[in-house]
Coordinates of C-alpha atoms in Angstrom, one line a residue:
M14 CA -21.2 -69.0 29.4
H15 CA -23.0 -67.4 26.4
I16 CA -20.6 -65.3 24.3
I17 CA -20.8 -63.3 21.1
L18 CA -17.5 -62.6 19.4
L19 CA -17.4 -59.9 16.8
G20 CA -14.6 -58.6 14.6
G21 CA -13.7 -57.8 11.0
P22 CA -12.4 -60.3 8.5
G23 CA -8.9 -61.3 9.5
A24 CA -9.2 -60.0 13.0
G25 CA -8.5 -63.5 14.4
K26 CA -12.0 -64.5 15.6
G27 CA -11.6 -68.1 14.4
T28 CA -8.3 -68.7 16.3
Q29 CA -9.4 -66.9 19.4
G30 CA -12.8 -68.4 19.4
D31 CA -11.2 -71.9 19.4
F32 CA -9.2 -70.9 22.4
I33 CA -12.2 -69.7 24.3
C34 CA -14.3 -72.7 23.4
K35 CA -11.6 -75.1 24.5
E36 CA -11.2 -73.2 27.8
Y37 CA -14.9 -73.4 28.7
G38 CA -15.9 -76.6 26.9
I39 CA -18.5 -74.9 24.7
P40 CA -19.2 -75.1 21.0
K41 CA -18.3 -72.4 18.5
I42 CA -21.2 -71.5 16.3
S43 CA -21.1 -69.4 13.1
T44 CA -23.6 -68.9 10.3
G45 CA -21.6 -71.3 8.2
D46 CA -21.5 -73.9 10.9
M47 CA -25.3 -73.8 11.3
L48 CA -25.9 -74.0 7.6
R49 CA -23.5 -76.9 7.0
N50 CA -24.8 -78.8 10.0
A51 CA -28.5 -78.4 9.0
V52 CA -27.7 -79.4 5.4
S53 CA -25.6 -82.4 6.4
I54 CA -28.3 -83.9 8.7
G55 CA -31.0 -83.2 6.2
S56 CA -33.3 -81.3 8.5
E57 CA -36.3 -79.4 7.1
L58 CA -34.5 -76.1 7.7
G59 CA -31.4 -77.5 6.1
K60 CA -33.3 -78.5 3.0
K61 CA -34.8 -75.0 2.7
A62 CA -31.4 -73.4 3.1
E63 CA -29.7 -75.8 0.6
S64 CA -32.4 -75.0 -2.0
I65 CA -31.9 -71.2 -1.5
M66 CA -28.1 -71.4 -1.7
K67 CA -28.2 -73.7 -4.8
N68 CA -30.2 -70.9 -6.5
G69 CA -27.5 -68.4 -5.6
E70 CA -29.8 -66.5 -3.2
L71 CA -29.0 -65.2 0.2
V72 CA -30.5 -67.1 3.2
S73 CA -33.0 -64.8 4.9
D74 CA -32.6 -63.5 8.5
D75 CA -35.8 -65.5 9.5
L76 CA -34.3 -68.7 8.3
I77 CA -30.9 -68.0 9.9
L78 CA -32.7 -67.3 13.2
A79 CA -34.7 -70.5 12.9
L80 CA -31.4 -72.3 12.4
V81 CA -30.0 -70.6 15.5
K82 CA -32.9 -71.7 17.6
D83 CA -32.6 -75.3 16.3
R84 CA -28.8 -75.3 16.9
L85 CA -29.1 -74.0 20.5
D86 CA -31.5 -76.8 21.3
Q87 CA -28.7 -79.3 20.7
P88 CA -27.2 -81.0 23.8
D89 CA -23.7 -79.6 23.4
C90 CA -25.1 -76.1 23.9
R91 CA -26.4 -76.8 27.4
K92 CA -23.1 -75.6 29.1
G93 CA -23.0 -72.5 26.8
F94 CA -21.9 -71.4 23.3
L95 CA -19.8 -68.9 21.4
F96 CA -21.3 -67.1 18.4
D97 CA -18.5 -66.4 15.9
G98 CA -19.4 -63.4 13.8
F99 CA -23.1 -63.7 14.5
P100 CA -25.3 -61.7 14.5
R101 CA -24.0 -59.6 11.5
T102 CA -26.9 -57.2 11.2
I103 CA -29.3 -55.4 13.5
P104 CA -32.4 -57.5 12.4
Q105 CA -30.4 -60.6 13.3
A106 CA -29.6 -59.1 16.7
E107 CA -33.2 -58.1 17.3
G108 CA -34.3 -61.6 16.3
L109 CA -31.8 -63.2 18.7
E110 CA -33.2 -61.0 21.5
S111 CA -36.8 -62.0 20.6
L112 CA -35.8 -65.6 21.0
K113 CA -35.0 -64.8 24.7
V114 CA -31.5 -66.1 24.3
S115 CA -29.5 -64.7 27.2
I116 CA -26.0 -63.3 26.4
D117 CA -23.3 -62.9 29.1
I118 CA -20.7 -61.0 27.1
I119 CA -20.4 -59.4 23.7
I120 CA -16.7 -59.0 22.7
E121 CA -15.5 -56.9 19.7
L122 CA -12.0 -57.9 18.7
V123 CA -10.5 -54.7 17.5
V124 CA -7.7 -54.6 14.9
E125 CA -6.6 -51.7 12.8
D126 CA -7.5 -52.0 9.1
N127 CA -3.9 -51.7 7.9
E128 CA -2.9 -54.6 10.2
I129 CA -5.7 -56.7 8.8
V130 CA -4.6 -55.9 5.2
K131 CA -1.1 -56.9 6.2
R132 CA -2.2 -60.2 7.7
M133 CA -4.5 -61.2 4.9
S134 CA -2.6 -60.0 1.9
G135 CA 0.5 -61.9 3.1
R136 CA -1.3 -65.2 3.2
R137 CA -0.3 -67.9 0.7
V138 CA -2.0 -71.3 0.3
H139 CA -1.1 -74.7 -1.0
M140 CA -4.3 -75.5 -2.8
G141 CA -3.8 -79.3 -2.8
S142 CA -3.7 -79.6 1.0
G143 CA -5.0 -76.3 2.3
R144 CA -1.7 -75.6 4.2
T145 CA -1.3 -71.9 4.8
Y146 CA 1.8 -69.7 5.1
H147 CA 2.4 -66.0 5.5
I148 CA 5.2 -64.2 3.8
V149 CA 6.1 -62.4 7.0
Y150 CA 4.8 -64.4 10.0
N151 CA 5.1 -67.9 8.7
P152 CA 7.1 -68.0 5.5
P153 CA 7.8 -71.2 3.6
S154 CA 11.3 -72.6 3.5
V155 CA 11.6 -71.7 -0.2
A156 CA 9.7 -68.6 -1.4
D157 CA 6.3 -69.4 -2.9
K158 CA 6.8 -73.1 -2.6
D159 CA 5.0 -75.6 -0.3
D160 CA 7.4 -77.1 2.3
L161 CA 6.2 -80.7 1.8
T162 CA 5.6 -81.0 -2.0
G163 CA 7.5 -78.1 -3.5
E164 CA 4.4 -77.2 -5.4
P165 CA 3.5 -73.5 -6.0
L166 CA 1.7 -71.5 -3.4
V167 CA -1.1 -69.1 -4.4
Q168 CA -2.7 -66.0 -3.1
R169 CA -6.4 -66.5 -2.9
A170 CA -8.6 -63.8 -4.5
D171 CA -10.2 -63.1 -1.1
D172 CA -6.7 -62.2 0.3
M173 CA -5.8 -59.7 -2.3
E174 CA -5.4 -56.2 -0.9
E175 CA -8.1 -54.5 -2.9
T176 CA -10.6 -57.3 -2.0
V177 CA -9.6 -57.1 1.7
R178 CA -10.2 -53.4 1.8
K179 CA -13.6 -53.8 0.2
R180 CA -14.6 -56.4 2.7
L181 CA -13.4 -54.2 5.6
N182 CA -15.5 -51.3 4.2
V183 CA -18.6 -53.5 4.1
Y184 CA -17.9 -54.8 7.6
S185 CA -17.5 -51.2 8.9
Q186 CA -20.8 -50.1 7.3
Q187 CA -22.6 -53.1 8.8
T188 CA -20.9 -53.2 12.2
K189 CA -20.9 -49.6 13.5
P190 CA -24.7 -49.5 14.0
L191 CA -24.6 -53.1 15.3
I192 CA -22.0 -52.1 17.9
D193 CA -24.1 -49.2 19.0
W194 CA -27.1 -51.6 19.2
F195 CA -25.2 -54.0 21.5
K196 CA -24.1 -51.1 23.8
N197 CA -27.8 -50.3 24.2
Y198 CA -28.5 -54.1 24.7
E199 CA -26.1 -53.9 27.6
L200 CA -28.1 -51.2 29.2
R201 CA -31.4 -53.2 28.8
N202 CA -29.9 -56.4 30.2
S203 CA -28.1 -56.1 33.5
T204 CA -26.4 -59.5 33.1
A205 CA -24.9 -58.6 29.7
K206 CA -21.6 -56.9 29.1
F207 CA -20.1 -55.3 26.0
V208 CA -16.4 -55.0 25.8
Q209 CA -13.8 -54.1 23.2
V210 CA -10.5 -56.1 23.2
K211 CA -7.4 -55.1 21.2
G212 CA -6.6 -57.9 18.7
M213 CA -2.9 -56.8 18.3
G214 CA 0.1 -58.6 19.5
S215 CA 0.9 -62.3 19.8
V216 CA -1.9 -64.9 19.6
E217 CA -1.2 -65.9 23.2
S218 CA -1.4 -62.3 24.5
I219 CA -4.7 -61.7 22.7
R220 CA -6.0 -65.0 24.2
D221 CA -5.1 -63.9 27.7
R222 CA -6.8 -60.5 27.3
L223 CA -10.0 -62.2 26.1
I224 CA -10.0 -64.8 28.9
R225 CA -9.4 -62.0 31.5
E226 CA -12.5 -60.1 30.2
I227 CA -14.6 -63.2 30.3
K228 CA -13.5 -64.1 33.8
K229 CA -14.6 -60.6 35.0
I230 CA -18.2 -61.4 33.9
N231 CA -18.7 -64.7 35.6
T232 CA -16.2 -65.9 38.2
T233 CA -18.1 -69.2 38.5
Y234 CA -16.3 -70.4 35.4
K235 CA -12.9 -71.7 36.3
V236 CA -10.0 -70.2 34.2

């Protein structure tokens, strides 16, 4: 099963991607995963990427696509894979197509902007451990205090409302043309399917919606 999972920041791609990967026994791959893996093993591509990032520059689409090709050659991808938030741009999507990588299903996890702002701006973090809370959905026992240490919780800069709205605006600008591209990709590739799945409700209900859509595409995968 070859899957692309798209969605804005805070849409729940990470959580839902983990569910899907566990269900089908496939790895979850993101741009960050590929970069960290390549750098950690010291591959030639990893060395190039590390040098670029150390200089504060953006990794080019060509290098990202080379990393994709290298990652998909790894043994754990033989049964399939899930791309989490990749590709992000039309050039990356075109490059992926040029690599002759077959895609079974492209899923856009759709969540209203106001809900994403609510989810992300309510997050609080214990910096020492990385434990996360939410002032509405998962509040600490004592307001603004970590349950285990009693130390202060903080709101990360990335989770502040103004920042979240800016990130959503950038995502919208990048993604609308990409979504249209994938709809045309579906027309060009009879085995591929583009679907939009609502990312609202409980984590379990969203998971079940996603699994149902995937099952429709290929019934040879047991769910």
